[in-house]
PDB file of C-alpha atoms in Angstrom:
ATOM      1  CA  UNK A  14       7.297 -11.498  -3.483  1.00 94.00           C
ATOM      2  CA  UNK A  15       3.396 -10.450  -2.249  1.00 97.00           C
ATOM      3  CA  UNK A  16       1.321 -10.969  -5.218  1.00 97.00           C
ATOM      4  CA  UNK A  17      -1.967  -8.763  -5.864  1.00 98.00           C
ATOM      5  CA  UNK A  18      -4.836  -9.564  -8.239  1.00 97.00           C
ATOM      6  CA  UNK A  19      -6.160  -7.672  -9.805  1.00 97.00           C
ATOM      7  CA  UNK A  20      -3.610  -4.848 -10.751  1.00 97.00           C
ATOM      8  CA  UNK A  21      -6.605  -2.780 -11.880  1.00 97.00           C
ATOM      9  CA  UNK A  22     -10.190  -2.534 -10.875  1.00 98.00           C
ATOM     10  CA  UNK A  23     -13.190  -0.353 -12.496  1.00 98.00           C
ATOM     11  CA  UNK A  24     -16.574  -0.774 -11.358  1.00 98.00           C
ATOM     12  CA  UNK A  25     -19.514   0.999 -11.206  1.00 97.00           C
ATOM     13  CA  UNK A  26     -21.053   2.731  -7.862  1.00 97.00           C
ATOM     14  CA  UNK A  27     -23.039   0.337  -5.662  1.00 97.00           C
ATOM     15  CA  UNK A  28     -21.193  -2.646  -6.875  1.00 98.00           C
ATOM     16  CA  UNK A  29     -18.838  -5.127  -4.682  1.00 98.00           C
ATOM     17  CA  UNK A  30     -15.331  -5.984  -5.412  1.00 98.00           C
ATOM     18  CA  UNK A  31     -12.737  -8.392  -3.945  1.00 98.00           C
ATOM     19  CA  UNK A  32      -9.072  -8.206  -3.850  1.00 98.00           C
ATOM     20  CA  UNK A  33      -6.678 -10.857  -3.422  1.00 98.00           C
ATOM     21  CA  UNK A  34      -3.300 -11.225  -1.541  1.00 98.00           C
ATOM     22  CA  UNK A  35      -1.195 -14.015  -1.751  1.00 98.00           C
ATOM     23  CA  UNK A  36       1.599 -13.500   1.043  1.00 97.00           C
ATOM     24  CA  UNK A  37       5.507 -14.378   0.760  1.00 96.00           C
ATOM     25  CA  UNK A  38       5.834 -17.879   1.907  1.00 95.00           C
ATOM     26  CA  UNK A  39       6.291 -18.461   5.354  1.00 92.00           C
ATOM     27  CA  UNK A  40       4.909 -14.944   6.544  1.00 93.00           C
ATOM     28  CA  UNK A  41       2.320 -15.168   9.221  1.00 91.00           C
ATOM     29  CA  UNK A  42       1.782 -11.634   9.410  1.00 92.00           C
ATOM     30  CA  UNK A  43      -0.361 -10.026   6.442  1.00 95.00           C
ATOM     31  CA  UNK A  44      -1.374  -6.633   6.198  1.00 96.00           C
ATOM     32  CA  UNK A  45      -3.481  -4.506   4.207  1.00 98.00           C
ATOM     33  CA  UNK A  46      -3.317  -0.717   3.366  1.00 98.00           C
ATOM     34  CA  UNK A  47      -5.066   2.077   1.531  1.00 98.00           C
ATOM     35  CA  UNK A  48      -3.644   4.969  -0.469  1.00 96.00           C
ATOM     36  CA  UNK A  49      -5.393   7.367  -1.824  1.00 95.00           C
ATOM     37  CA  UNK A  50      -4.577   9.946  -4.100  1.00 92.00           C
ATOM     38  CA  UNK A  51      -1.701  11.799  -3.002  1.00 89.00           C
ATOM     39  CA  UNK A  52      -1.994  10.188   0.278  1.00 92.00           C
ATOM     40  CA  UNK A  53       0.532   7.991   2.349  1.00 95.00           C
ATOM     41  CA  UNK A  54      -0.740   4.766   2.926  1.00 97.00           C
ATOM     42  CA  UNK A  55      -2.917   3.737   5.212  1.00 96.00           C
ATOM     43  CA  UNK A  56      -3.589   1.047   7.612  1.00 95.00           C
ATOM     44  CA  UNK A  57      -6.459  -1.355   7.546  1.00 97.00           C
ATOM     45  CA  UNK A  58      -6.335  -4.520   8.850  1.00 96.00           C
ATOM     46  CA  UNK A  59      -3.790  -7.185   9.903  1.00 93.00           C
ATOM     47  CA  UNK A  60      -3.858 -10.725  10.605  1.00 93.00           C
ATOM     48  CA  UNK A  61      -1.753 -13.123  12.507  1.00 90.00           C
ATOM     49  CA  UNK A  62      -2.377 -16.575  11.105  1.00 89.00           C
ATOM     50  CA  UNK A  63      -5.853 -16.346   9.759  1.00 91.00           C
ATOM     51  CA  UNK A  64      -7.370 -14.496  13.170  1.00 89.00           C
ATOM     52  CA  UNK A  65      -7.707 -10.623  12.250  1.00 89.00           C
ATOM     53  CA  UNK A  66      -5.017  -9.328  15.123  1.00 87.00           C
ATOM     54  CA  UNK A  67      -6.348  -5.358  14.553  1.00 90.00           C
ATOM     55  CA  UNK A  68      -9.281  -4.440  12.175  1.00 93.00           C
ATOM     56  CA  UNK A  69      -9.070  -1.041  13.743  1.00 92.00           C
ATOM     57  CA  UNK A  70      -8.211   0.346  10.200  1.00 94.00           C
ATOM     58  CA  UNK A  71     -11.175  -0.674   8.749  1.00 96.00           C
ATOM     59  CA  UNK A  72     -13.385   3.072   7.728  1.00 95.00           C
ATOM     60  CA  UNK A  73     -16.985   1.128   7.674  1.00 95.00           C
ATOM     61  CA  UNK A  74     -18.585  -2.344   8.304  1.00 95.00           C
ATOM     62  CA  UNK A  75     -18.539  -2.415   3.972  1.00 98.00           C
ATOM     63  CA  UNK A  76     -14.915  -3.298   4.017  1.00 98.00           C
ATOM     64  CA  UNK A  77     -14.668  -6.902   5.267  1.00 96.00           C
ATOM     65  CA  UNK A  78     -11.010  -9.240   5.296  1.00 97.00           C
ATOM     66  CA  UNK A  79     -10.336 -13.143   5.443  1.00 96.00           C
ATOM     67  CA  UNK A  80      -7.590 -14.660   5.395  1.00 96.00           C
ATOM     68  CA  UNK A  81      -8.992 -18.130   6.295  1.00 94.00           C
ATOM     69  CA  UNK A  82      -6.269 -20.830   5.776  1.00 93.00           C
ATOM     70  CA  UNK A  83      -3.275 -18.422   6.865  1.00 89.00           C
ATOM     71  CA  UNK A  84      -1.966 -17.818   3.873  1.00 94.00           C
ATOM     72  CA  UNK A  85      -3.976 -16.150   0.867  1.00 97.00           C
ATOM     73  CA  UNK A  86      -6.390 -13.120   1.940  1.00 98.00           C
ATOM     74  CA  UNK A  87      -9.179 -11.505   0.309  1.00 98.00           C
ATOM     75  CA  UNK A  88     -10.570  -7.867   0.769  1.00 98.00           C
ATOM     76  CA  UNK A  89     -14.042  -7.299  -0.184  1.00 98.00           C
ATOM     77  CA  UNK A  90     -15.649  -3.858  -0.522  1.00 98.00           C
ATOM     78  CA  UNK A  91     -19.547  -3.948  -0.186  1.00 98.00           C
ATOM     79  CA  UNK A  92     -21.819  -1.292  -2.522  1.00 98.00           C
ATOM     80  CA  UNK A  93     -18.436   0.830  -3.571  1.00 98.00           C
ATOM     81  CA  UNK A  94     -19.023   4.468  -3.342  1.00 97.00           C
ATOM     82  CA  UNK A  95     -16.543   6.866  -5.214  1.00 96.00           C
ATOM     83  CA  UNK A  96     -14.711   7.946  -2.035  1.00 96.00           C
ATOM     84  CA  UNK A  97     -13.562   4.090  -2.045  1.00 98.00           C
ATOM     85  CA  UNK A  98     -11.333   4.608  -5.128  1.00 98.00           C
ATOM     86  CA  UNK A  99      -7.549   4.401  -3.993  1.00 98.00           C
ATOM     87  CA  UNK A 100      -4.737   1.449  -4.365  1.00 97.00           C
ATOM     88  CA  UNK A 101      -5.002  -0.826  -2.255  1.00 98.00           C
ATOM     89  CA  UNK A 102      -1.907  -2.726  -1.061  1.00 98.00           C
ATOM     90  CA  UNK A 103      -1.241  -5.852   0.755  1.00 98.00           C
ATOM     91  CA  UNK A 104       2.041  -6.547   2.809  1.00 96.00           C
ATOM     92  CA  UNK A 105       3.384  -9.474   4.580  1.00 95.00           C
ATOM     93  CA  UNK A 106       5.882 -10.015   7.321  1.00 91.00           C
ATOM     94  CA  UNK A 107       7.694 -12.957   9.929  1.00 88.00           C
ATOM     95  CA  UNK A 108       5.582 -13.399  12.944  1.00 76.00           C
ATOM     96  CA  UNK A 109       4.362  -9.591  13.889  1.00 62.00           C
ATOM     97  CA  UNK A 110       5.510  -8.762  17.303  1.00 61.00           C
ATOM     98  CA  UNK A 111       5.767  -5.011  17.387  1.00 55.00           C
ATOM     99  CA  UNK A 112       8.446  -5.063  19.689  1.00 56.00           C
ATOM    100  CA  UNK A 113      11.510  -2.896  18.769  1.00 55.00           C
ATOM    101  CA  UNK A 114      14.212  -4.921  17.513  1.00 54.00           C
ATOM    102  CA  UNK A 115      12.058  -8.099  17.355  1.00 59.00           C
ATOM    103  CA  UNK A 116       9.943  -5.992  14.418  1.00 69.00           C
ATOM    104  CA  UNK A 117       9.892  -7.509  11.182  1.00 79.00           C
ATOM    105  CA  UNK A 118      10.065  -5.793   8.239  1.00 85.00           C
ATOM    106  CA  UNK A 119       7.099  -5.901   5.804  1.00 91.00           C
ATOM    107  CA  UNK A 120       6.795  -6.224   2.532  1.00 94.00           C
ATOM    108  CA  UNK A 121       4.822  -4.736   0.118  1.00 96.00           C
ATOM    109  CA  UNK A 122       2.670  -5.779  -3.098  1.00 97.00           C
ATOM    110  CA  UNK A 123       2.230  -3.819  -6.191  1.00 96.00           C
ATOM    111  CA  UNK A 124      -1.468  -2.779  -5.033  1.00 97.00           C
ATOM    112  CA  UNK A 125      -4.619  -3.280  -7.072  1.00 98.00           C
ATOM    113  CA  UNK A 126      -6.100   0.061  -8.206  1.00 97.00           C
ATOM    114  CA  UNK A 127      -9.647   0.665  -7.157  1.00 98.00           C
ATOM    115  CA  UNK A 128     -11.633   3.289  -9.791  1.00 98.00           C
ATOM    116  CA  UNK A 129     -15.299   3.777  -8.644  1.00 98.00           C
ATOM    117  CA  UNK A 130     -17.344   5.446 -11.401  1.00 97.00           C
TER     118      UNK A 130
ATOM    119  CA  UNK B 115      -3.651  13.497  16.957  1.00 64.00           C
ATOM    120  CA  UNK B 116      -0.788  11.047  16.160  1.00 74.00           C
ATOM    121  CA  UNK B 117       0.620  11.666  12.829  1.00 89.00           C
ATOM    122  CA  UNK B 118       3.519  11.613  10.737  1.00 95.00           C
ATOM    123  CA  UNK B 119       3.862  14.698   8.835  1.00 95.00           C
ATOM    124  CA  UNK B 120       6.109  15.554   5.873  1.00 96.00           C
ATOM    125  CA  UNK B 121       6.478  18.666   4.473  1.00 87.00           C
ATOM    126  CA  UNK B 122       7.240  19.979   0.483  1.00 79.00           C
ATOM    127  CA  UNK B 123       5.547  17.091  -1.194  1.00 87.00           C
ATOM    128  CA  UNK B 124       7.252  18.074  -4.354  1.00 93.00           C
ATOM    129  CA  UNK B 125      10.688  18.683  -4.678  1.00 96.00           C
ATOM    130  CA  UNK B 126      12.884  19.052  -8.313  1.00 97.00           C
ATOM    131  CA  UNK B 127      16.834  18.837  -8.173  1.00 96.00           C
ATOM    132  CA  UNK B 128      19.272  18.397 -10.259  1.00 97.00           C
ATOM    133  CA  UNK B 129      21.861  15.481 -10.187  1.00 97.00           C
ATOM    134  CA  UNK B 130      24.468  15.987  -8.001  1.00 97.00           C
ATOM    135  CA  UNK B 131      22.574  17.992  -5.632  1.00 97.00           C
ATOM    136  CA  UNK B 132      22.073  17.358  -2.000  1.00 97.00           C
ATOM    137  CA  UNK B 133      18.649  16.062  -0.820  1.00 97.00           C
ATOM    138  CA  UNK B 134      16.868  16.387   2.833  1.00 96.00           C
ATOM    139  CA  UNK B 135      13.512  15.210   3.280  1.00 97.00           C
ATOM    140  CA  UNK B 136      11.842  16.086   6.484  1.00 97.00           C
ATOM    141  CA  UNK B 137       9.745  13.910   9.109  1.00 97.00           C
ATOM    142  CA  UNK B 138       8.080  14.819  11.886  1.00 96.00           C
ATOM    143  CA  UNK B 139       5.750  12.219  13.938  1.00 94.00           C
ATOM    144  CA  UNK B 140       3.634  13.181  17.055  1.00 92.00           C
ATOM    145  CA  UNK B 141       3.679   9.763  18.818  1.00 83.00           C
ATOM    146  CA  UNK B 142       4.132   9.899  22.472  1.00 78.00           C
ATOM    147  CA  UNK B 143       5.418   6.049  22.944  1.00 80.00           C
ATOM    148  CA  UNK B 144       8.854   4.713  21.977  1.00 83.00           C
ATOM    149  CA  UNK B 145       8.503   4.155  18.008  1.00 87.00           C
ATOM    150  CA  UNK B 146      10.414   2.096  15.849  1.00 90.00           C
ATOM    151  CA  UNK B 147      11.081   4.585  12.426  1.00 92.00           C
ATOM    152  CA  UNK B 148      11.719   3.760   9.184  1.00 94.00           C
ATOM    153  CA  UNK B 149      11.866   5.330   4.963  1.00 96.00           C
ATOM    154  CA  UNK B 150      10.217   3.692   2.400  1.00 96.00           C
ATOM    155  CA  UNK B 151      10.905   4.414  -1.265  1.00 96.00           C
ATOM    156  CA  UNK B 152       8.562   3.809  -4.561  1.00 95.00           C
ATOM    157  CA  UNK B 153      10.128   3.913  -7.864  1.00 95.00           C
ATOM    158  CA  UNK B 154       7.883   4.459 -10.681  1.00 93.00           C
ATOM    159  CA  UNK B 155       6.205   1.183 -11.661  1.00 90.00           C
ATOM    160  CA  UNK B 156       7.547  -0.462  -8.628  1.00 92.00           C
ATOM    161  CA  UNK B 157       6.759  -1.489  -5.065  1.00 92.00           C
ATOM    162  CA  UNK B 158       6.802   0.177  -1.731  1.00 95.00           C
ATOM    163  CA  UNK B 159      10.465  -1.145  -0.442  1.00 94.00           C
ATOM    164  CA  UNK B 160      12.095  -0.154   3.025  1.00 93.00           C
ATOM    165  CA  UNK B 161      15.048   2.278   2.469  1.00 95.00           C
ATOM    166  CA  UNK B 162      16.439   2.318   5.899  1.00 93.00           C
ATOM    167  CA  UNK B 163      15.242   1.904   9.433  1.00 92.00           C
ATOM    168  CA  UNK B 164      15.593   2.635  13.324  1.00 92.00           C
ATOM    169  CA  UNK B 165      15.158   0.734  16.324  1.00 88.00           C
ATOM    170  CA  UNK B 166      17.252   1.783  18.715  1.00 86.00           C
ATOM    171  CA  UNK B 167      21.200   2.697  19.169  1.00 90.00           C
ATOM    172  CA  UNK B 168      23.000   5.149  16.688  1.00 94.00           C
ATOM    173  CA  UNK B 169      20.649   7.897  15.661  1.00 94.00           C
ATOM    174  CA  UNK B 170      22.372   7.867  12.771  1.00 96.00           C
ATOM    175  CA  UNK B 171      21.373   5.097  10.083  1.00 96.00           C
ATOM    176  CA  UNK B 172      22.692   4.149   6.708  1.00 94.00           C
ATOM    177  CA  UNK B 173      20.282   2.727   4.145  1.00 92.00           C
ATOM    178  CA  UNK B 174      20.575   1.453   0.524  1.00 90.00           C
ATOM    179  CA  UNK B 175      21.382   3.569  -2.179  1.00 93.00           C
ATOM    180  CA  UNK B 176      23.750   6.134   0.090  1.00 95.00           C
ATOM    181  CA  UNK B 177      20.434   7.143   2.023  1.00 97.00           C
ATOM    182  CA  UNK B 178      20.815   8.045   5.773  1.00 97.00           C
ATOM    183  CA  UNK B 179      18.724   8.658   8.415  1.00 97.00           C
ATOM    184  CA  UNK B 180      18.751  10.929  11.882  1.00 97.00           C
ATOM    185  CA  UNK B 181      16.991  10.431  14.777  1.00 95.00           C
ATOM    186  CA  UNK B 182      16.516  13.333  17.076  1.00 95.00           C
ATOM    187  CA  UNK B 183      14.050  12.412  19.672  1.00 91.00           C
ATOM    188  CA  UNK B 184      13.839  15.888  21.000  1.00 92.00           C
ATOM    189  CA  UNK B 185      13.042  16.861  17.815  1.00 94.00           C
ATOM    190  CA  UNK B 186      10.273  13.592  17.007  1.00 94.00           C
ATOM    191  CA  UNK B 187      12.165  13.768  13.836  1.00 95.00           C
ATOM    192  CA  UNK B 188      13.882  11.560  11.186  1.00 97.00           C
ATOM    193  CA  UNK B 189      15.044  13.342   8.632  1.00 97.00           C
ATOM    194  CA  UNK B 190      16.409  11.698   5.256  1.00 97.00           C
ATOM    195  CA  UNK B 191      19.177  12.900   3.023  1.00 97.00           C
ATOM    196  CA  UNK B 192      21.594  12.107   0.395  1.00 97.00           C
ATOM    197  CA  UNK B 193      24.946  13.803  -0.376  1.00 97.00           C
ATOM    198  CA  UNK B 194      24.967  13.664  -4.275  1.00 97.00           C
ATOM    199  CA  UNK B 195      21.485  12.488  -5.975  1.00 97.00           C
ATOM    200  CA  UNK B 196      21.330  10.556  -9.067  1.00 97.00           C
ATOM    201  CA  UNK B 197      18.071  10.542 -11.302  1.00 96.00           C
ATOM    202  CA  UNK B 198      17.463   7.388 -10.453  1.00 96.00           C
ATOM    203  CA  UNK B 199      16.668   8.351  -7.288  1.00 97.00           C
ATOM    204  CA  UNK B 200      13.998  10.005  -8.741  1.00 97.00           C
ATOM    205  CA  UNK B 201      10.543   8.352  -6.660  1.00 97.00           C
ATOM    206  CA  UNK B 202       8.361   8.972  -4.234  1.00 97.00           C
ATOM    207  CA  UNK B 203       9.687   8.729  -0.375  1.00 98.00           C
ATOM    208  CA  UNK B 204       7.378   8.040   2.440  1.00 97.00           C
ATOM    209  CA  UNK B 205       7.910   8.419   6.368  1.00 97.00           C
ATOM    210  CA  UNK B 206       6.915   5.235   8.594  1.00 95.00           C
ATOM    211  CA  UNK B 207       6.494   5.162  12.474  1.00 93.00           C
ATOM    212  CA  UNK B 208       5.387   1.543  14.087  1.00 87.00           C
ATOM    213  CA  UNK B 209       4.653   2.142  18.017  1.00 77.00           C
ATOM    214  CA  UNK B 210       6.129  -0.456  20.063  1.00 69.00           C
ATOM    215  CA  UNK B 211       3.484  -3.317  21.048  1.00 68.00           C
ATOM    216  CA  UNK B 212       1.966  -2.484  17.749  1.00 72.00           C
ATOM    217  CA  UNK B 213       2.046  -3.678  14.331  1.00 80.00           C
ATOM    218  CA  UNK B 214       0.961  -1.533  11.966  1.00 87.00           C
ATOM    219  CA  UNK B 215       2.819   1.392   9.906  1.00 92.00           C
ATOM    220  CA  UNK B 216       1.069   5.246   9.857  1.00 93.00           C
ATOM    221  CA  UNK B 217       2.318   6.556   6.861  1.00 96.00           C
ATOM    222  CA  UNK B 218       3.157  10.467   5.956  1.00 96.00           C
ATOM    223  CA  UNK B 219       1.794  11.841   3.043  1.00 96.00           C
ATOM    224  CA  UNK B 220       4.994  11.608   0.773  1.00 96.00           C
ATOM    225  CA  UNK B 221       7.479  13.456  -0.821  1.00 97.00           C
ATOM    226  CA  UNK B 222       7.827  13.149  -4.544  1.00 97.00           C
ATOM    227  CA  UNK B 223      11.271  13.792  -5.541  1.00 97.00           C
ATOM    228  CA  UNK B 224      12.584  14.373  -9.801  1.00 97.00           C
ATOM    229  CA  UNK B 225      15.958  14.549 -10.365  1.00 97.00           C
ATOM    230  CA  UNK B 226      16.792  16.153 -13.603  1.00 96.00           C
ATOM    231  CA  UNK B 227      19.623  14.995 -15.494  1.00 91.00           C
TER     232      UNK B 227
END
């Protein structure tokens, strides 16, 4: 399945963090989402090979995605403030499309949990 | 705005009760629809899903699914709940030409033994 490192993340106000994804082999599509607390999640950013397809999601120009070899991405936060503390979950997919029955279904990771203090 | 709204966030049955979730989505373009379900301690995984065709789906788990477009609804429910259906159950709309899911708030559901 999508793997997530780190499950859990505490760290101080004004510090930077970085997530990892590490996709379901094969998937070209990779997503990444942001639920807060007692929120649905929320869309970020999604890439299609390693070119960011829709970055739309993105709240601030702190929040920055790679995915630079297609397969493993990394979200970075820059100078965390507390309003950035939420899960943070990656999904992949097949080739994205967004057609109707050509969609692909996407798969979610466990999420790491951001805690700013 | 677009949105996908679900109402009573919180809902307690008891097993063997029926179960309706409500979803409402104010997207003007032809969506694709779909239920997710989290487990405690688990991932996000699809329940069931629509494209196109019968408005009525079937998921896993005796879930099912109608589509009333008049309505911009797609409303889940279950005949006879078990307590391990007890999770949390989240809406999904993907517009066509689009790839990414907006996401209702949630409805946690406990089923008591």
């Amino acid at each position: 399945g999508v793997s997530q490192d780190p499950r859990h993340k505490i760290t101080k106000r004004g510090q930077n963090v970085t997530f990892r994804c590490d996709p379901i082999s094969g998937h070209t599509a990779l997503y990444w989402y942001r639920q807060s607390l007692g929120q649905g999640p929320e869309f970020l950013i999604y890439f299609q090979g390693t070119g960011a397809a829709d970055d739309s999601g993105l709240p601030n120009d702190r929040f920055f995605a790679v995915r630079p070899e297609g397969s493993v991405s990394t979200l970075k936060i820059q100078r965390t403030e507390r309003g950035d503390s939420a899960v943070y979950l990656c999904a992949s997919s097949l080739m994205a499309s967004g057609g109707p029955s050509s969609y692909n279904e996407q798969f979610f990771g466990p999420g790491t949990r951001l805690t700013v203090l | 705005a677009q949105s996908v709204s679900q109402h009573n966030h919180h809902v307690i049955l008891s097993e063997a009760a029926s179960l309706e979730l409500g979803c409402n989505y104010s997207y003007g373009g032809t969506v694709n629809l779909f239920w997710y379900v989290q487990y405690p301690g688990q991932h996000l995984q699809l329940l069931l899903k629509y494209f196109s065709g019968d408005p009525l789906v079937k998921g896993i788990k005796g879930f099912e699914a109608e589509f009333i477009k008049s309505k911009f609804s797609f409303n889940l429910r279950k005949p006879s709940v078990q307590w391990s259906d007890t999770a949390e159950y989240f809406c999904a709309v993907n517009l066509y030409g689009n790839n990414r899911l907006a996401f209702g708030k949630g409805n946690q559901v406990v089923v008591i033994p």
